[in-house]
PDB file of C-alpha atoms in Angstrom:
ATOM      1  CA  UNK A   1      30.464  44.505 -43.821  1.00 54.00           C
ATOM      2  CA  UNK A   2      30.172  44.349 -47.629  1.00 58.00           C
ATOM      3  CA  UNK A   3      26.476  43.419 -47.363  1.00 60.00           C
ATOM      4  CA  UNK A   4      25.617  46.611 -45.686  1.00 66.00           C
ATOM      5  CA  UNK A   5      24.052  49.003 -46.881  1.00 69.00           C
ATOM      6  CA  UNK A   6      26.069  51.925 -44.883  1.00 73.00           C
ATOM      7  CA  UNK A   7      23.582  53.562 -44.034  1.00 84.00           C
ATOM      8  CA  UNK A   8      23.554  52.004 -40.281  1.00 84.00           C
ATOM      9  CA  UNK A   9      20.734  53.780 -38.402  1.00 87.00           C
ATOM     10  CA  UNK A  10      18.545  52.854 -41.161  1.00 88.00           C
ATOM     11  CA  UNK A  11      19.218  48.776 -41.117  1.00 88.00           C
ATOM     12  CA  UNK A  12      18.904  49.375 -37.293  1.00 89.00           C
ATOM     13  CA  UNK A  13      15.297  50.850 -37.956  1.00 92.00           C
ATOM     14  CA  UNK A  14      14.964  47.756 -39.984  1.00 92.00           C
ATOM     15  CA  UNK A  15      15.457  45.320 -36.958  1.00 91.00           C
ATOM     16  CA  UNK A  16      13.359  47.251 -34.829  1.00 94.00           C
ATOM     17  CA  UNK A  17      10.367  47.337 -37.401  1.00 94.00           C
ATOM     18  CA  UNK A  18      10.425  43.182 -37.762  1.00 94.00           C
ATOM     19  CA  UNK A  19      10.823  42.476 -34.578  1.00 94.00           C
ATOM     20  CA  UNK A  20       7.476  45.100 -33.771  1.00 96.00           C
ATOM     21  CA  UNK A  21       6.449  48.132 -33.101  1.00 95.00           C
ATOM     22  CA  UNK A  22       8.655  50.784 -31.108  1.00 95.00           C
ATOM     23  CA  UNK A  23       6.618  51.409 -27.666  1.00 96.00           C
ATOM     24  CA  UNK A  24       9.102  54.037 -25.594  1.00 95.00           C
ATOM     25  CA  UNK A  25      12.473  54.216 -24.832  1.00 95.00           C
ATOM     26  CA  UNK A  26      13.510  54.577 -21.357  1.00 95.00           C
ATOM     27  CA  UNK A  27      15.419  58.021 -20.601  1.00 94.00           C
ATOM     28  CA  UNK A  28      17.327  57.060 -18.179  1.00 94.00           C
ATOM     29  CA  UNK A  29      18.612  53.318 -19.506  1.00 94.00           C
ATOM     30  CA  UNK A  30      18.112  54.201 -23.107  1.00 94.00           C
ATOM     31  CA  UNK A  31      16.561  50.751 -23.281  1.00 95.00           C
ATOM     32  CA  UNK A  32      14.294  50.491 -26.176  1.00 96.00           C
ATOM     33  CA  UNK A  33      10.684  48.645 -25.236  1.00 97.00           C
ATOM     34  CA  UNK A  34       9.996  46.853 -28.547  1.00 97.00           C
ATOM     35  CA  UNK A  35       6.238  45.231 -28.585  1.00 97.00           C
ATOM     36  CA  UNK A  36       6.713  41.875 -30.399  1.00 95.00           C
ATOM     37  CA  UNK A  37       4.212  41.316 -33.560  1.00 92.00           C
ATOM     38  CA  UNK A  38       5.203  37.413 -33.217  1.00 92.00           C
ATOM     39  CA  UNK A  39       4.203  36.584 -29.786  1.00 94.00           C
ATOM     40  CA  UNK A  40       3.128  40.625 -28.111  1.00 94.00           C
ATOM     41  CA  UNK A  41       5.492  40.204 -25.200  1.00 96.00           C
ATOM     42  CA  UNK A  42       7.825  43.414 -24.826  1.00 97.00           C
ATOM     43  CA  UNK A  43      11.136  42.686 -25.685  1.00 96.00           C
ATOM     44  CA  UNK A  44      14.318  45.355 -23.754  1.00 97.00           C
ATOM     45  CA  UNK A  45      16.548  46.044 -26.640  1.00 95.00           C
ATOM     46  CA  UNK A  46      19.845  48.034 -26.349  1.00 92.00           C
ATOM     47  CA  UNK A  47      21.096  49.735 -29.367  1.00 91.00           C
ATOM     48  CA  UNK A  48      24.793  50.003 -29.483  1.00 87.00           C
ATOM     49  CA  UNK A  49      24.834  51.372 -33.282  1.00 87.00           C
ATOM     50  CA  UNK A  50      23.833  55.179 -32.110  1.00 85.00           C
ATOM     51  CA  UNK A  51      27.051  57.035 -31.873  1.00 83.00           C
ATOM     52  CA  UNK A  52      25.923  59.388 -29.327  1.00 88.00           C
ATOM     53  CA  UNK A  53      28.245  59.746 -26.750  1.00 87.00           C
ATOM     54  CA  UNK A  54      25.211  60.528 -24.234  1.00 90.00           C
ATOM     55  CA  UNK A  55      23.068  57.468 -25.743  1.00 89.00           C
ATOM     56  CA  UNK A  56      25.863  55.327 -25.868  1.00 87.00           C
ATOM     57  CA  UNK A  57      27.041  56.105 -22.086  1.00 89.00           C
ATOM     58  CA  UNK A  58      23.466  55.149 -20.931  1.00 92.00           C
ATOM     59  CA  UNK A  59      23.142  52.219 -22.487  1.00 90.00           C
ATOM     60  CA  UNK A  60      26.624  51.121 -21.831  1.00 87.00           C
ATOM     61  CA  UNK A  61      26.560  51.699 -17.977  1.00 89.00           C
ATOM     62  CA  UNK A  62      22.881  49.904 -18.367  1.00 91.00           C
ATOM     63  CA  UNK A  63      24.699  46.875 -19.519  1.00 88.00           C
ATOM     64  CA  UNK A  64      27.407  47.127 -17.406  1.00 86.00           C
ATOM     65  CA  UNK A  65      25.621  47.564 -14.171  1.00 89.00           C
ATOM     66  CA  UNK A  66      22.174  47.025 -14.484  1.00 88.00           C
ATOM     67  CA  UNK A  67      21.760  43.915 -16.296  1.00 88.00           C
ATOM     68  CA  UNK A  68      22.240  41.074 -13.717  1.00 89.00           C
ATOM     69  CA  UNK A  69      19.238  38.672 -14.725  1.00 90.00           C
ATOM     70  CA  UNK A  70      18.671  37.263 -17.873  1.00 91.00           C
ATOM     71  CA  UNK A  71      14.892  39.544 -18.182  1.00 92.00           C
ATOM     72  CA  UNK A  72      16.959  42.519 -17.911  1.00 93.00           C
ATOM     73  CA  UNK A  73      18.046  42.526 -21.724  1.00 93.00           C
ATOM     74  CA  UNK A  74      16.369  40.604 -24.779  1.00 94.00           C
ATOM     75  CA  UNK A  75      18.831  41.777 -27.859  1.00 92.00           C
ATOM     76  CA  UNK A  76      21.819  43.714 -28.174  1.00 90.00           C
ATOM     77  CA  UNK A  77      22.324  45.388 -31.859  1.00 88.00           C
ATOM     78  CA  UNK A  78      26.055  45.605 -32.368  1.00 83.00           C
ATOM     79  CA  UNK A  79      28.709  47.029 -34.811  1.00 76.00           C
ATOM     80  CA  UNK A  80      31.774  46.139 -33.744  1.00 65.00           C
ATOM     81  CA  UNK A  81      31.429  45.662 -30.032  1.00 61.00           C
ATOM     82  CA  UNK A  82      30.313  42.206 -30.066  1.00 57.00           C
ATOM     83  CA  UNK A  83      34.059  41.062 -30.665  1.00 56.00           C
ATOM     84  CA  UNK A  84      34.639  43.208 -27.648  1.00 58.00           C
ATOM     85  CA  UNK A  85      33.703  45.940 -25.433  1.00 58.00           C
ATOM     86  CA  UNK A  86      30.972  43.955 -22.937  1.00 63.00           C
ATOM     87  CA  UNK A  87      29.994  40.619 -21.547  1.00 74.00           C
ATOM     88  CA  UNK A  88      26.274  39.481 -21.373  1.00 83.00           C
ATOM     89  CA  UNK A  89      26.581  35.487 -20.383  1.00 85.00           C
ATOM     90  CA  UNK A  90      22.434  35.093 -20.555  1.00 89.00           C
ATOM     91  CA  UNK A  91      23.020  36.381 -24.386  1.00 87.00           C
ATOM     92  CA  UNK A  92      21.884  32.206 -26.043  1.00 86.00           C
ATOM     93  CA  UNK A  93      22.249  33.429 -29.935  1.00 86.00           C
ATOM     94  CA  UNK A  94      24.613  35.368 -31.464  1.00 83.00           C
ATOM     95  CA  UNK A  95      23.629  36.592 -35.197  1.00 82.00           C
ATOM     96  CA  UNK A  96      26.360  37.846 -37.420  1.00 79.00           C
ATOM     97  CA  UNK A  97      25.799  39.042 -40.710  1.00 77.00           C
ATOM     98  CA  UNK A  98      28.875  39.448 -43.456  1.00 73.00           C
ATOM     99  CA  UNK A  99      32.650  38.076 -42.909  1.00 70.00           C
ATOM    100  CA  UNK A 100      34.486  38.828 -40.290  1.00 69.00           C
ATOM    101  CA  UNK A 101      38.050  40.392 -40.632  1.00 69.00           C
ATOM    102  CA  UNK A 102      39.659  37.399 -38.796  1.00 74.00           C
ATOM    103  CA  UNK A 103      39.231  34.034 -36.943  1.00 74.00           C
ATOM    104  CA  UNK A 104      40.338  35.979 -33.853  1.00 76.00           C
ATOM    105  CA  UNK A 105      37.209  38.016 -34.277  1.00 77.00           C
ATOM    106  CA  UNK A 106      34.961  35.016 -34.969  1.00 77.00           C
ATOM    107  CA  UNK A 107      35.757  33.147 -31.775  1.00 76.00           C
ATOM    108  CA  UNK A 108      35.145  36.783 -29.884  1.00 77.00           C
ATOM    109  CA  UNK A 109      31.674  36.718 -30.877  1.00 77.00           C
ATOM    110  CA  UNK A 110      31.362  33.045 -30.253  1.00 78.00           C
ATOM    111  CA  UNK A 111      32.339  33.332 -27.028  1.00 77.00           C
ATOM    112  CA  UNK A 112      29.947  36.089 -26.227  1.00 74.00           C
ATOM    113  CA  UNK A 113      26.592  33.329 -26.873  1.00 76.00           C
ATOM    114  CA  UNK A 114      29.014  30.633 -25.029  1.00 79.00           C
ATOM    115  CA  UNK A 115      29.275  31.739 -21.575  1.00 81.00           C
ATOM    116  CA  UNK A 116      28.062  29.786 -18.677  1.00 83.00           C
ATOM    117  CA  UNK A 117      24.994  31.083 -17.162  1.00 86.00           C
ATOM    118  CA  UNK A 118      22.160  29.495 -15.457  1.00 86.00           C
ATOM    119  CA  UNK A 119      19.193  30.526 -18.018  1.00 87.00           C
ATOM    120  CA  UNK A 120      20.958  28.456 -20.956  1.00 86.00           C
ATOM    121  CA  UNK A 121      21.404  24.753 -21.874  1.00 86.00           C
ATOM    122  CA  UNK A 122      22.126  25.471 -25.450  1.00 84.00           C
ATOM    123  CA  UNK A 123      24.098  28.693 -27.150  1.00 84.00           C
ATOM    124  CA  UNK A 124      24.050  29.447 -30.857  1.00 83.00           C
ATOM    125  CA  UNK A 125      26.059  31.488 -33.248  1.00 81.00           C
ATOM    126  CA  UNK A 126      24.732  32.139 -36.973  1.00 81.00           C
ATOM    127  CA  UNK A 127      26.808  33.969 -39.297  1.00 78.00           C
ATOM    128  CA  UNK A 128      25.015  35.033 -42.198  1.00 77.00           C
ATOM    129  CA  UNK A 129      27.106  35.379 -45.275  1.00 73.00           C
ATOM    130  CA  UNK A 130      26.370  35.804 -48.870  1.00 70.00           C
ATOM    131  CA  UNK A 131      27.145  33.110 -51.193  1.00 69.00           C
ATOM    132  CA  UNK A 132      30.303  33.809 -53.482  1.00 68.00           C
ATOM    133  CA  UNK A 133      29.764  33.774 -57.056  1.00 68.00           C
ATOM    134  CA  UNK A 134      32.065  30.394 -57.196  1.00 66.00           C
ATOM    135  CA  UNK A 135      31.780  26.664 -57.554  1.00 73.00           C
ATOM    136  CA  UNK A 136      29.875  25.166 -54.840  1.00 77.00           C
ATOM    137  CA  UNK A 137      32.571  22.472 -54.135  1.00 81.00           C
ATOM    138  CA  UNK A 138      34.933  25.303 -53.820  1.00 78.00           C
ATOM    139  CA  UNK A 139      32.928  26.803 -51.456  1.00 75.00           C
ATOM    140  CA  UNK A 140      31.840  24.109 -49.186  1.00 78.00           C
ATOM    141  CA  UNK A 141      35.381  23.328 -48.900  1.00 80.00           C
ATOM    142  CA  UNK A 142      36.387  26.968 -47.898  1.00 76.00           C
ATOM    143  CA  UNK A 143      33.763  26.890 -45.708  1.00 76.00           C
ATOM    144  CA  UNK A 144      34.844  23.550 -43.741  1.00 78.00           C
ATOM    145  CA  UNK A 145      37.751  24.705 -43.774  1.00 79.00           C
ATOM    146  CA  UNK A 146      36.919  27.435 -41.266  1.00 77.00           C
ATOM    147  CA  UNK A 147      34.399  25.647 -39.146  1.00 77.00           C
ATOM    148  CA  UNK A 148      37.655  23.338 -38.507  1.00 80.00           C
ATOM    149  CA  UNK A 149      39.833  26.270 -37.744  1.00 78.00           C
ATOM    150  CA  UNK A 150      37.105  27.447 -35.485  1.00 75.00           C
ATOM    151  CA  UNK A 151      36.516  24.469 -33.620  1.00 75.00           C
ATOM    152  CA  UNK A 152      39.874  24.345 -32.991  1.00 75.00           C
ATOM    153  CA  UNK A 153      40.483  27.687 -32.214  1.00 72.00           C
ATOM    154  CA  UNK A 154      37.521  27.246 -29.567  1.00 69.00           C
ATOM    155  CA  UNK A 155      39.156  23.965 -28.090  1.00 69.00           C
ATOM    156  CA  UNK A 156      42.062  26.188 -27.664  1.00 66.00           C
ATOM    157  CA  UNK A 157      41.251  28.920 -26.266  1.00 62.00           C
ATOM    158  CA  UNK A 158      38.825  26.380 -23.791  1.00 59.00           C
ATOM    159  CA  UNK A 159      35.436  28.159 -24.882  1.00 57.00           C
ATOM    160  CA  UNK A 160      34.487  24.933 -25.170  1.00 56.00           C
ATOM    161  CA  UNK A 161      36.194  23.323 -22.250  1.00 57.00           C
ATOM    162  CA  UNK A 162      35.284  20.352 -20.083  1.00 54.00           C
ATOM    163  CA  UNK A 163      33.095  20.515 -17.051  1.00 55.00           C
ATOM    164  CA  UNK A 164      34.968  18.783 -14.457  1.00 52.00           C
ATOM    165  CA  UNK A 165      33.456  17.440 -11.498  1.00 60.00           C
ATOM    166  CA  UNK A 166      36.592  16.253  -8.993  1.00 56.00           C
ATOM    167  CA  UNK A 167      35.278  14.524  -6.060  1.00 57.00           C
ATOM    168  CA  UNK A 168      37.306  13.874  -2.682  1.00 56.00           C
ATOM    169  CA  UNK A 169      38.482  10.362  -1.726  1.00 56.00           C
ATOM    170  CA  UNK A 170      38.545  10.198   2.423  1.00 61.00           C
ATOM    171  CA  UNK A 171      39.024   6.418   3.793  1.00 61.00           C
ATOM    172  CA  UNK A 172      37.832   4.311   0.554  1.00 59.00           C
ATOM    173  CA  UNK A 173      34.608   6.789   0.527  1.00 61.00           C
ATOM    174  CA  UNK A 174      33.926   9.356  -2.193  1.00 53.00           C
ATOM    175  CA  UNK A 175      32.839  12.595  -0.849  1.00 54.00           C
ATOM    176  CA  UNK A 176      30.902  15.325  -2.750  1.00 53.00           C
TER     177      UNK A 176
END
């Protein structure tokens, strides 16, 4: 996005060094074991940023067939695959930083933090943007603007559908 700073394996390096302190890195997953300076638990952290075709593979075929539980995976760090490329239902927040190219791609990412799964009650998405050099008016408008165009885009597309609990009627009794 514009508010990179291109050099990608450096703001990855970044992430790693707030959220603590590198521990190992698992040779056969290429799961990274990250010791948290907030709370000391280890957190599993796949890197999907390293272009590696060896690194990538690994970590790729460790999300796709490895992580069944939501302990199996803490964070994902994403380019462009988090509009597409894997499915992690236990993910709860999604954290986007810059614009995205279209609503399309927006309600992709949503819908990665919005799948059912039984370790979540709530699901988040933050998109972190900078602030425009504009009017403020102008841009709270822009940006209600989209938040309506996602909402209904996510009503559409039944991300955010009704649960529906249909129950049998036998002889004037409801069965479950």
């Amino acid at each position: 996005s514009a508010e990179s700073s291109k050099e990608k394996y450096e703001e990855v390096s970044h992430i790693i060094d707030v959220l603590g302190e590198l521990d190992y890195q698992d040779e056969e997953t290429g799961v990274l074991y990250i010791k948290s300076k907030k709370t000391g638990k280890t957190l599993k952290v796949a890197d999907l940023v390293n272009d590696d075709d060896r690194a990538r593979n690994k970590i790729s075929t460790y999300l796709r067939e490895k992580v069944n539980a939501p302990e199996d995976l803490d964070i994902i760090i994403a380019l462009g695959m988090a509009k597409e490329g894997f499915d992690w239902p236990y993910c709860q927040h999604a954290l986007t930083i810059g614009y995205r190219g279209s609503l399309t791609e927006i309600i992709q990412i949503i819908g990665r933090a919005t799948r059912d799964s039984e370790n979540k009650t709530h699901a988040q998405f933050t998109n972190l943007i900078a602030q425009p050099d504009a009017v403020d008016d102008d841009v709270k408008l822009s940006v209600n603007n989209m938040l309506k165009a996602i909402t209904a885009s996510l009503l559409m597309e039944q991300v955010l559908a009704p649960n529906f609990n249909f129950k049998l009627k036998v002889d004037g009794d409801v069965e479950d």
